[in-house]
Coordinates of C-alpha atoms in Angstrom, one line a residue:
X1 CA -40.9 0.7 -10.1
X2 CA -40.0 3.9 -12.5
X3 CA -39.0 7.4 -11.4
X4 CA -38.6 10.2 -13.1
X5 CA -35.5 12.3 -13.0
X6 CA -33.2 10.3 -10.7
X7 CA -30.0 10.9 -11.1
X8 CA -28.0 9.0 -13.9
X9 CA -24.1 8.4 -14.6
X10 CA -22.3 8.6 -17.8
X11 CA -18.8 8.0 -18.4
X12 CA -16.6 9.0 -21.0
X13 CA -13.2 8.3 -21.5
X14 CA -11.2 10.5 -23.6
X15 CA -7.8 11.2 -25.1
X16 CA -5.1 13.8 -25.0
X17 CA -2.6 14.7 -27.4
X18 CA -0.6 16.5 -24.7
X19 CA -1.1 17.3 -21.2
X20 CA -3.1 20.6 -21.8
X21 CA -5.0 19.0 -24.8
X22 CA -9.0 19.3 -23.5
X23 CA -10.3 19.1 -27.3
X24 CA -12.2 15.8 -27.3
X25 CA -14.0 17.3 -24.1
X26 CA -14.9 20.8 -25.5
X27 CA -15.9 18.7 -28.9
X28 CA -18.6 17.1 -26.3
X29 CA -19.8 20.7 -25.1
X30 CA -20.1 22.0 -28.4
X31 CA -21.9 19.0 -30.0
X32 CA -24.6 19.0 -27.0
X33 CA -23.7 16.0 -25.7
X34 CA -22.5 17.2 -22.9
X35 CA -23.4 20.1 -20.4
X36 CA -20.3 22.1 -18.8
X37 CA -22.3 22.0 -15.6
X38 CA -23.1 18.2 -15.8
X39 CA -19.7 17.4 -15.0
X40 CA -18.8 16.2 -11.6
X41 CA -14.9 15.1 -11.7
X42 CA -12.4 13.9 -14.1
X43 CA -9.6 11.3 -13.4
X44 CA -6.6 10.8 -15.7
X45 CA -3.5 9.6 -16.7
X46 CA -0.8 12.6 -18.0
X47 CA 2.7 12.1 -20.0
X48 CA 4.8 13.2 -17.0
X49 CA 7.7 11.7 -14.4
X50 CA 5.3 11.0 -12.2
X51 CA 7.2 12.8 -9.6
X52 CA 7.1 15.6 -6.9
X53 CA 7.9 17.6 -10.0
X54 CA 5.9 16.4 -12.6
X55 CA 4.3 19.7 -14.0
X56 CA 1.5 17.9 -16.8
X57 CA -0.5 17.5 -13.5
X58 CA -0.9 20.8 -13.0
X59 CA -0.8 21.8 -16.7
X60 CA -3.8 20.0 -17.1
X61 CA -5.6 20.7 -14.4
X62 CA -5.4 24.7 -15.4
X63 CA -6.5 23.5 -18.2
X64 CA -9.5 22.0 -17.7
X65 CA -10.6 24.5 -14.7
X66 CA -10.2 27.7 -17.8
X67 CA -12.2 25.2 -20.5
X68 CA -14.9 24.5 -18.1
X69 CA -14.7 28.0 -16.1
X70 CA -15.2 29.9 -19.4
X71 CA -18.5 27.5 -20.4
X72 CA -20.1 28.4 -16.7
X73 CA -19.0 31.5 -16.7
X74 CA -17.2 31.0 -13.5
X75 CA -13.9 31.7 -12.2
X76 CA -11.6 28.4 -12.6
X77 CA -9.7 29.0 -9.3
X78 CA -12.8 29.3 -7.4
X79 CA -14.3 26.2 -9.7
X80 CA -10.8 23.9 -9.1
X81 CA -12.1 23.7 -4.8
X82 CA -15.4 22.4 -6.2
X83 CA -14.5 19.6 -9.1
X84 CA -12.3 16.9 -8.5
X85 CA -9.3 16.7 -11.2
X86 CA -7.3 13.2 -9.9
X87 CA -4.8 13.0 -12.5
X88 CA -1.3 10.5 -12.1
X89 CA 1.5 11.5 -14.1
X90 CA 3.8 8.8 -16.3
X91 CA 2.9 6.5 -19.1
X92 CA 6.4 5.5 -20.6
X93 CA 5.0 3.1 -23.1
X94 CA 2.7 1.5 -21.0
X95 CA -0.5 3.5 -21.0
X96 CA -1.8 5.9 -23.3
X97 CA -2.5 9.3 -22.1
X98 CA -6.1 9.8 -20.9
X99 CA -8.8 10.7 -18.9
X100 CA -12.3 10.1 -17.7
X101 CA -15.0 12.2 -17.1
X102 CA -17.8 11.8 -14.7
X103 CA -21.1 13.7 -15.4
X104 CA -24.4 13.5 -13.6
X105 CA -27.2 13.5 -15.8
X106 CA -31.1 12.9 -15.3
X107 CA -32.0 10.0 -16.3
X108 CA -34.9 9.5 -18.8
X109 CA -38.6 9.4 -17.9
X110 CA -39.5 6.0 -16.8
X111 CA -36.4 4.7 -16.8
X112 CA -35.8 1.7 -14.2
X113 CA -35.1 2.2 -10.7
X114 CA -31.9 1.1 -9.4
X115 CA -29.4 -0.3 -8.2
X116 CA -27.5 1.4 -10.3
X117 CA -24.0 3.2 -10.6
X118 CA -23.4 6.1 -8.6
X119 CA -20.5 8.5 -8.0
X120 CA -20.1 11.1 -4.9
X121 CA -17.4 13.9 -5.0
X122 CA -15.8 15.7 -1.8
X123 CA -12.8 18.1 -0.9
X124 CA -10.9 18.0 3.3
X125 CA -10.1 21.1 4.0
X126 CA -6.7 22.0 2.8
X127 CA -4.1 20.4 4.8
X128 CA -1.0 22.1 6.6
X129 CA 2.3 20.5 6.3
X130 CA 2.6 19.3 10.0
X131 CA -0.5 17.2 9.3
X132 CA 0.4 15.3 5.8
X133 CA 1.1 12.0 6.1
X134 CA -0.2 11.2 10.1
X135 CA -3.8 10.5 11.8
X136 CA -5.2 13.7 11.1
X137 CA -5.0 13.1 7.4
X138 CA -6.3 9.8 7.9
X139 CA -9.7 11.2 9.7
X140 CA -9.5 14.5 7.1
X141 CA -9.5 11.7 4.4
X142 CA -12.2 9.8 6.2
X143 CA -14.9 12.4 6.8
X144 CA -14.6 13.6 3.0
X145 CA -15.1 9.7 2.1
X146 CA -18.1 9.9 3.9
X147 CA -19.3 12.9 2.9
X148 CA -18.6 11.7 -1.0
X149 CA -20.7 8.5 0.2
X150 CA -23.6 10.7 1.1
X151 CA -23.4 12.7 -2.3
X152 CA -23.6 9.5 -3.9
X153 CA -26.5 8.6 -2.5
X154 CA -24.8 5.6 -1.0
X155 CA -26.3 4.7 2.7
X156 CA -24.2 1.0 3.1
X157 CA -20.2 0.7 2.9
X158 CA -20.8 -2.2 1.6
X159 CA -22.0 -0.9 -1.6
X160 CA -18.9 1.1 -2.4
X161 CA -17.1 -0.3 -4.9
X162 CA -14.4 2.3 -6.1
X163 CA -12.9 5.2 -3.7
X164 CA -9.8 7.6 -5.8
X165 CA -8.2 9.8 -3.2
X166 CA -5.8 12.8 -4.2
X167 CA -3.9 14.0 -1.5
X168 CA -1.2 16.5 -0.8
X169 CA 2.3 16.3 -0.1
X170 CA 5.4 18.4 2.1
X171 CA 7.5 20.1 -0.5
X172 CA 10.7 21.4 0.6
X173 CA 9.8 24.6 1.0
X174 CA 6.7 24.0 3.4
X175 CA 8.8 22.3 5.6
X176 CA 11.3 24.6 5.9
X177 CA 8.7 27.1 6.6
X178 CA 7.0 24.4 9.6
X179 CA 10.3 23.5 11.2
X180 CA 11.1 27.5 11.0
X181 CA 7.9 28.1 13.3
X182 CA 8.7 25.4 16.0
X183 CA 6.9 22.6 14.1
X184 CA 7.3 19.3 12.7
X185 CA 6.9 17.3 9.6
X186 CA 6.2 13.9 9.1
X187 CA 8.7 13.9 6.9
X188 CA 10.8 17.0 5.1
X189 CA 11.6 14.7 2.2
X190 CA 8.8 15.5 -0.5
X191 CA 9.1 11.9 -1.8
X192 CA 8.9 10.0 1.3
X193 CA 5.6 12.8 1.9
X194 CA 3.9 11.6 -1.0
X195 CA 4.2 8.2 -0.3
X196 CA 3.3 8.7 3.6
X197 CA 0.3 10.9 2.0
X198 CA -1.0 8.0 0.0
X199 CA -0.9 5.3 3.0
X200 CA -2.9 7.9 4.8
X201 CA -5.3 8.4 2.3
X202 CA -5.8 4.3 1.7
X203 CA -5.9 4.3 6.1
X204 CA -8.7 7.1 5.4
X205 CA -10.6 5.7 2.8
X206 CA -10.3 2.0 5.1
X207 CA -12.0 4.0 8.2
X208 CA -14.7 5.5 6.4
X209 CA -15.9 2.1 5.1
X210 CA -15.4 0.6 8.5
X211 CA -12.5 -2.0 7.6
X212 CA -9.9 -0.3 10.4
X213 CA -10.7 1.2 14.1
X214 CA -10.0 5.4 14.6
X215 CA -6.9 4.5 16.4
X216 CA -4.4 7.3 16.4
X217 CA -1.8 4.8 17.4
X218 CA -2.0 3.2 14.0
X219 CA 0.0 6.6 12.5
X220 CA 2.7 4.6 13.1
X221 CA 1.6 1.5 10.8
X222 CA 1.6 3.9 7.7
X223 CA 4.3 2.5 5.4
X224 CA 5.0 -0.1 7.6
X225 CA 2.4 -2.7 8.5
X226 CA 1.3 -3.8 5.0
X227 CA -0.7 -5.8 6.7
X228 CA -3.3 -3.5 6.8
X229 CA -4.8 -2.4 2.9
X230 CA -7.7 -1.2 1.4
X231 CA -8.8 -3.1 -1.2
X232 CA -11.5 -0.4 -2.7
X233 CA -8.9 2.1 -2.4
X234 CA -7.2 4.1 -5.1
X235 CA -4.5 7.1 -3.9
X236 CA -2.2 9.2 -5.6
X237 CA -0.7 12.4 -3.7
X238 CA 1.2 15.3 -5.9
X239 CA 2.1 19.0 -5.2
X240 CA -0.5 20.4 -7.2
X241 CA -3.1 20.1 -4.2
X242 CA -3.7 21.1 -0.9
X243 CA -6.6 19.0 0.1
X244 CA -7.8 16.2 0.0
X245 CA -9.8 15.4 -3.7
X246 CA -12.3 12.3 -3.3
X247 CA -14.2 10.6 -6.1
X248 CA -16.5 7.7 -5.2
X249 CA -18.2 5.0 -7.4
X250 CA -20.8 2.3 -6.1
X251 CA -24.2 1.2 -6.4
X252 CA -27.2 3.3 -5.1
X253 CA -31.1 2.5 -5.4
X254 CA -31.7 5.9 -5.5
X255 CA -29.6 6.2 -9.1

């Protein structure tokens, strides 16, 4: 069976000479082979600490928002709550700095039908402080799986293969500003946040593919039971967001 015009991934991994460096990318746009608005989410690897104040996340991020905004004519805050930008900071001599983007394309006329790979893309709301790292984040980080699933064109959990999470954390300022109101943190500590932020996203991404229940009393396995893991799970967690970023790869017949 052919079809025309189904939806087709390509991948391209590029380099960067320094955290804002986007020049293999625009070389892409300028060359034709690739469309600004073909691209559905980058994921990368920066020079930084790797830390709550790791800044080449961000740096980057600006980055490719303005190189892409200015090709679309569209403006890059508004275009940063639409495409993913999952980026982990620190190499220290053991990886190269990089990153990957994902575009959708249309694939050729009479090309084969699938199974084929697929990616889906979805944002949570943004996320107050007094819900970062408990059961709420968890079900936040669940329904934008699931939402990236169905963007993907992915009807079976079984035939995710690859879920990336980016997920906020509690700096120290917005828990002084929760506790100040009456409320509480899961933790005031930005480190500890990030790290409770990334067992919530792996418990998130776990639920939507139906490998844990939607037990609230499981908030209190994050960080503790290690036990329970995601094995299709990727999750990093940083300051420079406030939702919830999802990227999902799999296999779809419809690709």
């Amino acid at each position: 069976m052919n079809r025309d015009n189904a939806p087709q991934l390509q991948v391209f991994r590029l380099g960067m000479a320094h955290p804002g460096d986007l020049s293999e990318l625009a070389a892409l746009l300028d060359d034709g082979t690739l469309r600004a608005d073909q691209v559905q989410a980058v994921i990368g690897k920066t020079e930084g600490n790797g830390g709550v104040n790791d800044f080449t996340r961000g740096y980057f991020t600006q980055s490719l928002m303005h190189l892409l905004g200015q090709r679309l004519g569209r403006d890059p805050l508004l275009l940063q709550h639409e495409l993913p930008c999952i980026l982990s900071g620190g190499t220290e001599g053991v990886l190269s700095p990089h990153y990957t983007v994902f575009a959708r394309t249309d694939a050729a006329p009479g090309a084969p039908a699938g199974p084929a790979l697929a990616m889906g893309r979805a944002f949570s709301p943004p996320m107050v402080a007094t819900v970062v790292g408990r059961w709420a984040q968890v079900r936040a980080v669940a329904k934008a799986v699931r939402a990236a699933m169905a963007d993907a064109l992915i009807d079976d959990p079984a035939d995710v293969r690859f879920v990336q999470v980016k997920g906020p954390c509690v700096t120290a300022a917005r828990a002084a500003a929760a506790l100040a109101t009456g409320q509480s943190v899961a933790s005031a500590d930005p480190n500890r946040s990030m790290a409770l932020s990334r067992a919530a996203g792996a418990f998130g991404v776990a639920l939507a593919l139906g490998e844990i229940d939607d037990n609230p009393a499981l908030e209190a396995a994050l960080l503790s039971r290690f036990d329970l893991w995601c094995g299709r799970a990727s999750v990093s967690s940083g300051v420079e967001v406030q939702a919830n970023e999802v990227v999902l790869l799999g296999h779809s017949r419809h690709w």
